[in-house]
CSV table of N, CA, C and O in Angstrom, one decimal:
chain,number,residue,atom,x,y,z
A,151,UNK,N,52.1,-34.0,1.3
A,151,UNK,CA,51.5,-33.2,2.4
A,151,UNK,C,50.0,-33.4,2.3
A,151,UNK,O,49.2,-33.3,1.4
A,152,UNK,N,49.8,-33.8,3.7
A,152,UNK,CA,48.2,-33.9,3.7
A,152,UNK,C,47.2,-32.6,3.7
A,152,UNK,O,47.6,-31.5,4.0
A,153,UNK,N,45.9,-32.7,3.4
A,153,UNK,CA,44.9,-31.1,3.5
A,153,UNK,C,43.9,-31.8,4.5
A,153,UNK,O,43.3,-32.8,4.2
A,154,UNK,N,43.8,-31.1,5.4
A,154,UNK,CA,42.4,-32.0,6.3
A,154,UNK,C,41.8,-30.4,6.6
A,154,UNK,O,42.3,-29.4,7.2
A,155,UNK,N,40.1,-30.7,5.8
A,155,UNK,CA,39.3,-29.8,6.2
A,155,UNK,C,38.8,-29.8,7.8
A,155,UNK,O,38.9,-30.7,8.5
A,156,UNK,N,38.3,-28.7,8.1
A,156,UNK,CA,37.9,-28.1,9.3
A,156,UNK,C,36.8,-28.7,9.3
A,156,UNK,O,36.1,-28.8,8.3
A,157,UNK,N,36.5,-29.3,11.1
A,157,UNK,CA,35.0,-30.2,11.4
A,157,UNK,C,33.7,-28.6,11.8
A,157,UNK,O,32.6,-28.6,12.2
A,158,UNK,N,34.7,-27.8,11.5
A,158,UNK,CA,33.0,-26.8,11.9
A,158,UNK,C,32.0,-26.7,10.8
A,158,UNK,O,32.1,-26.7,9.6
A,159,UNK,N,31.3,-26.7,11.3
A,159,UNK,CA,29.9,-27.0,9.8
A,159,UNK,C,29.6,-25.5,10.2
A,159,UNK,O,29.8,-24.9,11.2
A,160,UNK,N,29.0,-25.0,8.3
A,160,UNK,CA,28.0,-23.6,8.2
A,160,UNK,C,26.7,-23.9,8.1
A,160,UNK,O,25.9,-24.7,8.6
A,161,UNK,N,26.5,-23.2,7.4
A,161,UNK,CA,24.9,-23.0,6.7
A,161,UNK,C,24.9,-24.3,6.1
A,161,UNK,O,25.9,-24.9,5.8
A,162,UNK,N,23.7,-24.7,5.7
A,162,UNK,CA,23.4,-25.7,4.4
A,162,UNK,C,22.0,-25.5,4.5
A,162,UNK,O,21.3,-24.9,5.2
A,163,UNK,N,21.9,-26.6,2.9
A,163,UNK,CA,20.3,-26.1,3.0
A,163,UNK,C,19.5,-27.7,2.7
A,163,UNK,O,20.0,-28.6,2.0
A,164,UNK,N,18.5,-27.7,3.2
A,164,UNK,CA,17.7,-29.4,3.3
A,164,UNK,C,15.9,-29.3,2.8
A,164,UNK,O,15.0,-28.9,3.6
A,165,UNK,N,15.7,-29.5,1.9
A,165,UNK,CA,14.5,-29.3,0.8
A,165,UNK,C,13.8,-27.9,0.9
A,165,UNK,O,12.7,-27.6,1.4
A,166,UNK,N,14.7,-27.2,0.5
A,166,UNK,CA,14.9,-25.9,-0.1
A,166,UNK,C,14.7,-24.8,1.1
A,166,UNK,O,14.2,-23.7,1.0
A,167,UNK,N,15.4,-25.5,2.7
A,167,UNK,CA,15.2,-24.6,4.0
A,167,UNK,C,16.5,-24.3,4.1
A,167,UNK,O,17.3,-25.2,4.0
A,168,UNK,N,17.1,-23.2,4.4
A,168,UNK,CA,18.6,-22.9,4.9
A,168,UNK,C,18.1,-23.6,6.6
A,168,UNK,O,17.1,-23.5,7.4
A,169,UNK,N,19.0,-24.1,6.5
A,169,UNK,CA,19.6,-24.7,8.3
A,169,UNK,C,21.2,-24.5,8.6
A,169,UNK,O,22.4,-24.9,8.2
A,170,UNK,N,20.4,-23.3,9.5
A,170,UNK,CA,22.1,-22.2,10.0
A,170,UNK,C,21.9,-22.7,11.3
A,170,UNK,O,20.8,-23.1,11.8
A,171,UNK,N,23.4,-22.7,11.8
A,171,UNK,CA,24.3,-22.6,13.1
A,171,UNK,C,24.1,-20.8,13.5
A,171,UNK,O,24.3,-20.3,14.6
A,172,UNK,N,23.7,-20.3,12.7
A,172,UNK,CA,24.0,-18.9,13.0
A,172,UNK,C,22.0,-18.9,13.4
A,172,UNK,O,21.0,-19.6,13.0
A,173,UNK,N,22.1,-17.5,14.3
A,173,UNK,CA,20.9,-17.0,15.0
A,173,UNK,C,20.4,-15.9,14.5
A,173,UNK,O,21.1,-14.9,14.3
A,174,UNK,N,18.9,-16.1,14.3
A,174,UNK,CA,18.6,-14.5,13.6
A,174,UNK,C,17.5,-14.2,14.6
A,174,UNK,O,16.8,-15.2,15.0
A,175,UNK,N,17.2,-13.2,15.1
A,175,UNK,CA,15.9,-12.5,16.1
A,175,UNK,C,15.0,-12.1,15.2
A,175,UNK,O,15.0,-11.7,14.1
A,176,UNK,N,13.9,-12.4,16.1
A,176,UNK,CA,12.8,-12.1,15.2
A,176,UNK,C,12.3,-10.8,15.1
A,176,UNK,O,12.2,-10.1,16.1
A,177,UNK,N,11.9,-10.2,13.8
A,177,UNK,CA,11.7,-8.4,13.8
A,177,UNK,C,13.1,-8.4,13.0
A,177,UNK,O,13.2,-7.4,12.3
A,178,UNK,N,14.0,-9.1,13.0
A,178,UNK,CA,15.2,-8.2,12.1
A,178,UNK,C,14.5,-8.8,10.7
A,178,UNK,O,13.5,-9.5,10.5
A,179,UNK,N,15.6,-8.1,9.6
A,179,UNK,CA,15.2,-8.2,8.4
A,179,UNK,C,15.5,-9.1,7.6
A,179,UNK,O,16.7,-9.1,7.4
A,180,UNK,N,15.1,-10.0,7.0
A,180,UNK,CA,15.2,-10.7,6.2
A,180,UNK,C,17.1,-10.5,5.5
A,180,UNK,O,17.6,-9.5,5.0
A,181,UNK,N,17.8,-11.8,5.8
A,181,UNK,CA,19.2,-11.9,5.1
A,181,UNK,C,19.7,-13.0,4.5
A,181,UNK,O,19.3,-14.1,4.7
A,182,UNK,N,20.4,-12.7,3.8
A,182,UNK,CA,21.1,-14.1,3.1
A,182,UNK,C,22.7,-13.6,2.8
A,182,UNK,O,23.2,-12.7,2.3
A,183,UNK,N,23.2,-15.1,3.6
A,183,UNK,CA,25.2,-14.3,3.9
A,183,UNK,C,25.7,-13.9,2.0
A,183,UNK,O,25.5,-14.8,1.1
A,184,UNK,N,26.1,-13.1,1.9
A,184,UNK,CA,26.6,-12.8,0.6
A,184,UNK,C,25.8,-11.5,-0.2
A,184,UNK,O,26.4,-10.5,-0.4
A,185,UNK,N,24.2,-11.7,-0.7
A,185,UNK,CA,23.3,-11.0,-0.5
A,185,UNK,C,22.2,-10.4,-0.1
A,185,UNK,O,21.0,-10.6,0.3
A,186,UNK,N,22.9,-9.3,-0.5
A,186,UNK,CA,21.8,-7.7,0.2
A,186,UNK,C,20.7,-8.2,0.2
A,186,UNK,O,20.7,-9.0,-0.7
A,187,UNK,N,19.5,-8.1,1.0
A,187,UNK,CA,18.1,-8.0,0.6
A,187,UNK,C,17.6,-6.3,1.1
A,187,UNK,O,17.7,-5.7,2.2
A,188,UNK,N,17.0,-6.0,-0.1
A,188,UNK,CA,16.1,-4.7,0.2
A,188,UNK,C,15.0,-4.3,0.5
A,188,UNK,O,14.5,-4.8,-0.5
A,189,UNK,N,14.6,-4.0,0.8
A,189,UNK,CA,13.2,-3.6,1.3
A,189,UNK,C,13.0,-2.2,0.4
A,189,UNK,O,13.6,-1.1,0.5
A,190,UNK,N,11.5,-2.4,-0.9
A,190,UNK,CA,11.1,-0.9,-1.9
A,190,UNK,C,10.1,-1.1,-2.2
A,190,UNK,O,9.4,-2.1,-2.3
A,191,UNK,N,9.8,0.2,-2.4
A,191,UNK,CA,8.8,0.3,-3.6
A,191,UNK,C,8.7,-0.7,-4.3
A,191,UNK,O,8.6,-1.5,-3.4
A,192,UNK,N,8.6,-1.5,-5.3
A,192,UNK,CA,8.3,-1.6,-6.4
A,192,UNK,C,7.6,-2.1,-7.6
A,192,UNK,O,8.0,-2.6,-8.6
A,193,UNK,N,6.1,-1.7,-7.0
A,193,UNK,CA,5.4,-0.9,-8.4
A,193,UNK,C,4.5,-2.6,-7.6
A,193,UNK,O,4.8,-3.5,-6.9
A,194,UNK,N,2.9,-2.0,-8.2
A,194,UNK,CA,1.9,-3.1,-8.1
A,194,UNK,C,2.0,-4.3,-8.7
A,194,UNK,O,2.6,-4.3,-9.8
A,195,UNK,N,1.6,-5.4,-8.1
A,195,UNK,CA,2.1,-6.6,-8.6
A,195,UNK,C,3.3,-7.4,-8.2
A,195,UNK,O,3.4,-8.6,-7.9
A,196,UNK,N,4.4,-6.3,-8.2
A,196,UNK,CA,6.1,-6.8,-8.5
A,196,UNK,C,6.1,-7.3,-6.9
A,196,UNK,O,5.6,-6.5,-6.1
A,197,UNK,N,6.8,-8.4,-6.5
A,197,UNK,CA,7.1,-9.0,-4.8
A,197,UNK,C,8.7,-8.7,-5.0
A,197,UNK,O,9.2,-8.1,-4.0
A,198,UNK,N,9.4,-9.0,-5.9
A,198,UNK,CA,10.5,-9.0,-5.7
A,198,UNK,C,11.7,-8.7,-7.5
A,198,UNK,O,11.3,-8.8,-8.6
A,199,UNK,N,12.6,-8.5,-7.0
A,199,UNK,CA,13.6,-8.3,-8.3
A,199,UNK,C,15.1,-8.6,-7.6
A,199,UNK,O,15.5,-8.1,-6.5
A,200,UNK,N,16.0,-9.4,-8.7
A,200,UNK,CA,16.9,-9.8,-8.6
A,200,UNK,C,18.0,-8.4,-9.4
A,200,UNK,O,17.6,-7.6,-10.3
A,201,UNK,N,19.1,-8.4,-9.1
A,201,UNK,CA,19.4,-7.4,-9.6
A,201,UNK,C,21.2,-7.6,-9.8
A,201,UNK,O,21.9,-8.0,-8.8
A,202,UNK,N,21.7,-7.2,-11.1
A,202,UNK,CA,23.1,-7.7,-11.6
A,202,UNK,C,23.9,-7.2,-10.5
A,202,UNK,O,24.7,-8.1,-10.1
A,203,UNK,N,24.1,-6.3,-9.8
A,203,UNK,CA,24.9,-6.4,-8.4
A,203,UNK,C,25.4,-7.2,-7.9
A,203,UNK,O,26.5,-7.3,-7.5
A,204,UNK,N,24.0,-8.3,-7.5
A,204,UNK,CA,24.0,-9.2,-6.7
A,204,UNK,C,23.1,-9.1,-5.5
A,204,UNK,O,23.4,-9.7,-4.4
A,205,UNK,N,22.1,-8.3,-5.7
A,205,UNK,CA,21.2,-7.8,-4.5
A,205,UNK,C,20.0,-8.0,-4.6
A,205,UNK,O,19.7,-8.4,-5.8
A,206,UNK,N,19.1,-7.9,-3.8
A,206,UNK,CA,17.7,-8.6,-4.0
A,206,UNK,C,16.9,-7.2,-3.8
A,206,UNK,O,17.3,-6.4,-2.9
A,207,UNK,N,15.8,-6.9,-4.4
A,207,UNK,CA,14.8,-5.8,-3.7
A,207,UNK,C,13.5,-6.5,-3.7
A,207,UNK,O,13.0,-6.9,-4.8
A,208,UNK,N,12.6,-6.8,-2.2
A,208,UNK,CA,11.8,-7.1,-2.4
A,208,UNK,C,11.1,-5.7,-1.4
A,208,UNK,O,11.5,-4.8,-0.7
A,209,UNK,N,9.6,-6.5,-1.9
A,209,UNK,CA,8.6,-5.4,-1.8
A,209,UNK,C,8.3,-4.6,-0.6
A,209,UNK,O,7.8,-5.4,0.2
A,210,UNK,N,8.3,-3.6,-0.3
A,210,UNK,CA,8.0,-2.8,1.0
A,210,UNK,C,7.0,-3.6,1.9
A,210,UNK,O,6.9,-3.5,3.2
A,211,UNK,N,6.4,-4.1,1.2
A,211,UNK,CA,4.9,-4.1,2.0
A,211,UNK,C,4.6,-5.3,2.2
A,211,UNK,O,3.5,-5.7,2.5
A,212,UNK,N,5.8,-6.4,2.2
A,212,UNK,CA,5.8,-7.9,2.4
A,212,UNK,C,6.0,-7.8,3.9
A,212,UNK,O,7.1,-7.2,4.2
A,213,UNK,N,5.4,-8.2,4.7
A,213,UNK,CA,5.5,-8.5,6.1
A,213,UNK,C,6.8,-9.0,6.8
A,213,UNK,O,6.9,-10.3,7.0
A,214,UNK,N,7.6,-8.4,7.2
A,214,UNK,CA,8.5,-9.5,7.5
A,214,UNK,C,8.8,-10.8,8.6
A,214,UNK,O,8.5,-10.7,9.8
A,215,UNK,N,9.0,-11.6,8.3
A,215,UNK,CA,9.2,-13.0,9.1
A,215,UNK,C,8.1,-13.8,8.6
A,215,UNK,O,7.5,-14.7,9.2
A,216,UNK,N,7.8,-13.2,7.1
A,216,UNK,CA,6.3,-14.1,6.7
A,216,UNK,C,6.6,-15.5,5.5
A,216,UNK,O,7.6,-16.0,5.1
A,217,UNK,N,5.5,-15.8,5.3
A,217,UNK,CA,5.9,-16.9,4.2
A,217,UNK,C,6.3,-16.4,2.8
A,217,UNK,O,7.2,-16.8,2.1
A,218,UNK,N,5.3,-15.2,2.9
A,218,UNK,CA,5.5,-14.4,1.6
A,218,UNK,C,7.1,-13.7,1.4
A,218,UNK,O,7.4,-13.3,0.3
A,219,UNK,N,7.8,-13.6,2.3
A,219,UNK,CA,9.1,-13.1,2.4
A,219,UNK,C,10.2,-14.2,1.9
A,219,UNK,O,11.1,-14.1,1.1
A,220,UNK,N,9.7,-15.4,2.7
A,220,UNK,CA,10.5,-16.3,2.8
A,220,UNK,C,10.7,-16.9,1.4
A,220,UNK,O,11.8,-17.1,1.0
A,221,UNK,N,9.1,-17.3,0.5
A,221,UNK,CA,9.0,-17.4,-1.0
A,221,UNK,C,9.3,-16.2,-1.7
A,221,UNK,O,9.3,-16.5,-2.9
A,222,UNK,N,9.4,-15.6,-1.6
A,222,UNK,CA,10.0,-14.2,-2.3
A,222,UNK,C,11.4,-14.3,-3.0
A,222,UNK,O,11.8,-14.3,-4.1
A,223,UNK,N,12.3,-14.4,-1.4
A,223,UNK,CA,13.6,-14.5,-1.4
A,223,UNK,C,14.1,-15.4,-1.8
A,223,UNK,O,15.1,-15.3,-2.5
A,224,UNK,N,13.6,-16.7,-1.5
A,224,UNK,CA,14.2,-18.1,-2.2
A,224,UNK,C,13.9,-17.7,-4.0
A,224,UNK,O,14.6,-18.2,-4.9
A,225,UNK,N,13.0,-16.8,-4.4
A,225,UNK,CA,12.8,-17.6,-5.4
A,225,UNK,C,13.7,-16.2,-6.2
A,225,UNK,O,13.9,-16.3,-7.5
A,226,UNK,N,14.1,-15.2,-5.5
A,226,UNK,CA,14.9,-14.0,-6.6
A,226,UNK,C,16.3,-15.0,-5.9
A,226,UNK,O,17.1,-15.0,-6.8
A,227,UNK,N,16.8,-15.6,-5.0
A,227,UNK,CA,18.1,-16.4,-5.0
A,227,UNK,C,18.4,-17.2,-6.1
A,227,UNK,O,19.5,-17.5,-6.5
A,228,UNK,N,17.2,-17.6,-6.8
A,228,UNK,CA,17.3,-18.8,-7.8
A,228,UNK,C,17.9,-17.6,-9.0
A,228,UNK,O,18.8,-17.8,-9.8
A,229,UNK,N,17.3,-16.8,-9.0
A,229,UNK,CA,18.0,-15.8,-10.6
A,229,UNK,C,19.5,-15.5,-9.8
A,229,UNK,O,20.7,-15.8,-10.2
A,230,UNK,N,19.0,-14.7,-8.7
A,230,UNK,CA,20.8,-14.8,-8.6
A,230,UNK,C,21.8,-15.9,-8.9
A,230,UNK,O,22.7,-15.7,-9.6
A,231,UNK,N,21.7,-17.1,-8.2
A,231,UNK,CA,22.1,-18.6,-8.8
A,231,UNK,C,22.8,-18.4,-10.5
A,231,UNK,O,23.9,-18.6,-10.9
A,232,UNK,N,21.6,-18.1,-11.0
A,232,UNK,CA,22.0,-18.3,-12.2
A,232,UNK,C,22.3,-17.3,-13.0
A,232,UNK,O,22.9,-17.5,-14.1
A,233,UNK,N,22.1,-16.3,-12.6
A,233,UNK,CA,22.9,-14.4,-12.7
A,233,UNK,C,24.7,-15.5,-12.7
A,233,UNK,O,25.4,-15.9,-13.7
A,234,UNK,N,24.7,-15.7,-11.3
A,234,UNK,CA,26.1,-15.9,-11.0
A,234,UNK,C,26.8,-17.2,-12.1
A,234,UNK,O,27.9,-17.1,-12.7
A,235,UNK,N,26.0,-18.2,-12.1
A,235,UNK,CA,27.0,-19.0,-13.1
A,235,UNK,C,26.5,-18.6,-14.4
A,235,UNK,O,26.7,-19.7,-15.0
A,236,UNK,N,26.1,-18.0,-15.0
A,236,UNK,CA,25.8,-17.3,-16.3
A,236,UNK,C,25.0,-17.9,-17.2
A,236,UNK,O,25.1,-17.8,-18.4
A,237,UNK,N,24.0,-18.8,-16.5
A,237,UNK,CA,22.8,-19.1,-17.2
A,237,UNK,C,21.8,-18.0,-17.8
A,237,UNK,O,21.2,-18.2,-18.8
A,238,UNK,N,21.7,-17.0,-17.0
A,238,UNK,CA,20.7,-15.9,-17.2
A,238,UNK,C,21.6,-14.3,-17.0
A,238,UNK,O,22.4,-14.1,-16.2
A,239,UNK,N,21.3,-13.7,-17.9
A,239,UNK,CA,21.8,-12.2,-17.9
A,239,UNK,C,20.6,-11.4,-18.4
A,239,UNK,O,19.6,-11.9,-19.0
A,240,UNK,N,20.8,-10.0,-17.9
A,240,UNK,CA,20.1,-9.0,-18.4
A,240,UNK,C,20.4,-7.6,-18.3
A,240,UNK,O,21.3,-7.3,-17.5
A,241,UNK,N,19.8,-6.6,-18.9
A,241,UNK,CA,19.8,-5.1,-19.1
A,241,UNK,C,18.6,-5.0,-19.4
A,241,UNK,O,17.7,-5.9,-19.7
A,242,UNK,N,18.6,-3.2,-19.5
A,242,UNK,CA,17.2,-2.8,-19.9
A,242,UNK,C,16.7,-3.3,-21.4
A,242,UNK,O,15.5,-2.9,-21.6
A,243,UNK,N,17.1,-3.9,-22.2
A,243,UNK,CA,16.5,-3.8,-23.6
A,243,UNK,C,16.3,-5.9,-23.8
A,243,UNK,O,15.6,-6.5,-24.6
A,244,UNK,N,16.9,-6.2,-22.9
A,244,UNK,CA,17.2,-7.6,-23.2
A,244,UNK,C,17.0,-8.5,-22.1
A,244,UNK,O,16.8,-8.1,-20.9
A,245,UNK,N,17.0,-10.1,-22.5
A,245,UNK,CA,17.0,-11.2,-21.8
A,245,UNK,C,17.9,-12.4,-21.8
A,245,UNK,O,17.2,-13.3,-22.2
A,246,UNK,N,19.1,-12.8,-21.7
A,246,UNK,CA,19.7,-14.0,-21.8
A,246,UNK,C,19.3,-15.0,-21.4
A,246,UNK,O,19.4,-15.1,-20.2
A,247,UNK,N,18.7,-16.0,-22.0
A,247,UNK,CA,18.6,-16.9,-21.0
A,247,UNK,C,19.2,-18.2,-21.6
A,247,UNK,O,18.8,-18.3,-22.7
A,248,UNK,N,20.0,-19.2,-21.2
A,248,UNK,CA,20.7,-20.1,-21.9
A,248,UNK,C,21.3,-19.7,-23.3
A,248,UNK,O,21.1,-20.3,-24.3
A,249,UNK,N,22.1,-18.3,-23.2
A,249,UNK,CA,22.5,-18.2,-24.5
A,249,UNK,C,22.0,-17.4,-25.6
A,249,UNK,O,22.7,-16.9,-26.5
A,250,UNK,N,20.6,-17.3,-25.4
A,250,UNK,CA,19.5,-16.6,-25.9
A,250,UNK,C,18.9,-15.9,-25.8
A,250,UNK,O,18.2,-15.9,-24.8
A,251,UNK,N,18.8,-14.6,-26.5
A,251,UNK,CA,18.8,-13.2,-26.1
A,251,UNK,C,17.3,-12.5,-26.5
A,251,UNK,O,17.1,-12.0,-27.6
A,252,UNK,N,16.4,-12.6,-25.5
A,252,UNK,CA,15.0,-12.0,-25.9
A,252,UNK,C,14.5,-10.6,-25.3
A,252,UNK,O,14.3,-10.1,-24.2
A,253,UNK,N,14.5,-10.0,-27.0
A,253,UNK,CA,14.1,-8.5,-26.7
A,253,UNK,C,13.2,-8.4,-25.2
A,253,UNK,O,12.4,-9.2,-24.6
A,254,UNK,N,13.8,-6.8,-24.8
A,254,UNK,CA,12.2,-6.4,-23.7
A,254,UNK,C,12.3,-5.2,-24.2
A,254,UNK,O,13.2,-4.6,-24.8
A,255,UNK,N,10.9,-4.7,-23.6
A,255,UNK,CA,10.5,-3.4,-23.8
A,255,UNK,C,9.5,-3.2,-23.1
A,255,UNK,O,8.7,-4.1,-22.9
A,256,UNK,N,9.4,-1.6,-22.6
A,256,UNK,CA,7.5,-1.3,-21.7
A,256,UNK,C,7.7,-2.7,-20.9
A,256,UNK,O,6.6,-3.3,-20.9
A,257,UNK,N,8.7,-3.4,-20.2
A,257,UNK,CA,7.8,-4.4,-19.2
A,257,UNK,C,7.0,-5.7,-19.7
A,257,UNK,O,6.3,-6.4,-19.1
A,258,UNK,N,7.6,-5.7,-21.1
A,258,UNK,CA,7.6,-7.3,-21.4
A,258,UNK,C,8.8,-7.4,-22.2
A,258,UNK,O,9.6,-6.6,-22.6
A,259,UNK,N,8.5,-8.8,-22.4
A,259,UNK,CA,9.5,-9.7,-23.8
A,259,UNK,C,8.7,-10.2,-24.9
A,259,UNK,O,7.7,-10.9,-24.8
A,260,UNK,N,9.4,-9.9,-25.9
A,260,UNK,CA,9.4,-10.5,-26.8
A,260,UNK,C,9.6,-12.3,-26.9
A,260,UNK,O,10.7,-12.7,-27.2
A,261,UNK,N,8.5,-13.1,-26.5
A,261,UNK,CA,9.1,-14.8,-26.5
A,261,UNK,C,8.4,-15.5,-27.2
A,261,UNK,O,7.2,-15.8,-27.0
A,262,UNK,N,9.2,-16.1,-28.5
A,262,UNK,CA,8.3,-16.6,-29.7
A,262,UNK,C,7.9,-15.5,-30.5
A,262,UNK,O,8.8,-14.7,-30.6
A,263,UNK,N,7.1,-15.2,-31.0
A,263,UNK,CA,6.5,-14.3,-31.9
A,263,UNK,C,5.1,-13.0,-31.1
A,263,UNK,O,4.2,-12.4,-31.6
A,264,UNK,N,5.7,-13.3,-29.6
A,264,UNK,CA,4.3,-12.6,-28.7
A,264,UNK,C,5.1,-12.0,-27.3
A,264,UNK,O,5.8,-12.7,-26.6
A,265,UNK,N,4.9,-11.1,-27.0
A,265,UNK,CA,5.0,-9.8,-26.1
A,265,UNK,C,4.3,-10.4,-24.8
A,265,UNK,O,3.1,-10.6,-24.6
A,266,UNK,N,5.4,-10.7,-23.9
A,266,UNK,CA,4.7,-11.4,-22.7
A,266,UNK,C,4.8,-10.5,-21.5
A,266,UNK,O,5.6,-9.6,-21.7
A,267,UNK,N,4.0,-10.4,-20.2
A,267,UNK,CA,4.6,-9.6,-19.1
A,267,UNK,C,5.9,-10.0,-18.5
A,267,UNK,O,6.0,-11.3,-18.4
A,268,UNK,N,6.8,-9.4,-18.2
A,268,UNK,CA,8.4,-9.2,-17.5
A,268,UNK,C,7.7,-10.4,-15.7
A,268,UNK,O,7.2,-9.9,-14.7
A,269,UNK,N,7.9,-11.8,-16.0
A,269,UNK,CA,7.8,-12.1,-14.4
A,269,UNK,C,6.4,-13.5,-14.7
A,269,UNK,O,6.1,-14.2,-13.8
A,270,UNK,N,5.9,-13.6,-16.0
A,270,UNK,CA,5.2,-14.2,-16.2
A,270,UNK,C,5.8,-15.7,-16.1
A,270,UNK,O,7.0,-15.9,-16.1
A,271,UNK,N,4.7,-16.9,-15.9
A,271,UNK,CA,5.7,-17.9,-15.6
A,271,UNK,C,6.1,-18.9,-16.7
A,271,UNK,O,6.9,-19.9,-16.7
A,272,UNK,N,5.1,-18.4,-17.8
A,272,UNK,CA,5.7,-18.8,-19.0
A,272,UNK,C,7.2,-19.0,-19.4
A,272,UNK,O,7.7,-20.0,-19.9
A,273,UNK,N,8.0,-17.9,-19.1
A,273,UNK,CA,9.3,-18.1,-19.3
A,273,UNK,C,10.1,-19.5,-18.9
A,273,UNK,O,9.3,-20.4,-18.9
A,274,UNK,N,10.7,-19.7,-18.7
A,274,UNK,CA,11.8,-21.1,-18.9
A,274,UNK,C,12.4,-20.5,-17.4
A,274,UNK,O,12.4,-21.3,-16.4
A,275,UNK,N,12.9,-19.2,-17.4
A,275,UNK,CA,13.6,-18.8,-16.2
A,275,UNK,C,12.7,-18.4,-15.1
A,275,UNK,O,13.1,-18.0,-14.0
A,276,UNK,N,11.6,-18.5,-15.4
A,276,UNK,CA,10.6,-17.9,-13.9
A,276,UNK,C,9.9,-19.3,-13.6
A,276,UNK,O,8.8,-19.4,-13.0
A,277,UNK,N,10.4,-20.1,-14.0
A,277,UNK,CA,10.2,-21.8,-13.5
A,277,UNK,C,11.1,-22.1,-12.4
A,277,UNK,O,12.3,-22.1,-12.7
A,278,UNK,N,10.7,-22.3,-11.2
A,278,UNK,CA,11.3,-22.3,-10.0
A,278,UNK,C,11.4,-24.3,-10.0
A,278,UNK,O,10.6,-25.1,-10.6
A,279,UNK,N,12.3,-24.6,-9.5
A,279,UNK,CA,12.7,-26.1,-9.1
A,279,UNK,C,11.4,-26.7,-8.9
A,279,UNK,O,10.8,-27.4,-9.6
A,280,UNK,N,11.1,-26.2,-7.5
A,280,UNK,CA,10.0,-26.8,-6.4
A,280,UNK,C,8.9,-26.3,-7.3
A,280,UNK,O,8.1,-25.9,-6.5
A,281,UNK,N,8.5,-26.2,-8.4
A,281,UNK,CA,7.1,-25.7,-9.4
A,281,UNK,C,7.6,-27.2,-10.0
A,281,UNK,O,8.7,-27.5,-10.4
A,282,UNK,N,6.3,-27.9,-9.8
A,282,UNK,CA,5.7,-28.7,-10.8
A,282,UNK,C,4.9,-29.1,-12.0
A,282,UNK,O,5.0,-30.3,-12.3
């Protein structure tokens, strides 16, 4: 018995741009099919957080339809990415990252023998693809 996939194309994505068939208006909120994006508080500094749900909260005060939205989101998709195939985990006290579990506490980690800030790009996992 033969399987022949369906000629309708979805979403894809072409050097790190989603290119949808589907239509968004401008003024609505920032989305991605699968995950939530939120709009919060949270806290000076912070643009965005990925979160074990599977939901994104970025910052209240990011403009929407902006660049800063758009880098925001792409780049808490990349922890979700890897949330989802189990490259990266976390809770409050900890970090998985490849297997490897680095204390946190107060808003940093423990990496190496030194107390870094939570988001710093030192880490291995806040190295985005398109960072060279």
């Amino acid at each position: 018995m033969a399987f022949k996939l369906g000629g309708k194309s979805g979403p894809t994505m072409r050097r790190g741009q989603l290119k949808s068939p589907l239509s968004f208006k401008e003024g609505e909120d920032v989305s991605v099919p699968g995950t939530p994006v939120y709009r919060k508080d949270l806290g000076e500094g912070i643009l965005g957080e990925s979160n074990n749900d599977g939901s994104i909260f970025i910052h209240k005060d990011i403009q929407p339809g902006s660049e800063q939205e758009r880098a925001t989101v792409m780049h808490e998709m990349v922890h979700q990415t890897d949330i989802k195939i189990g490259k990266l985990a976390y809770d409050d006290k900890w970090i998985k990252w490849n297997g490897i579990k680095y204390q946190r506490e107060n808003g940093k980690i423990l990496y190496g023998d030194e107390w870094v800030s939570e988001g710093s790009k030192d880490f291995p996992w806040e190295k985005m693809p398109w960072d060279n």
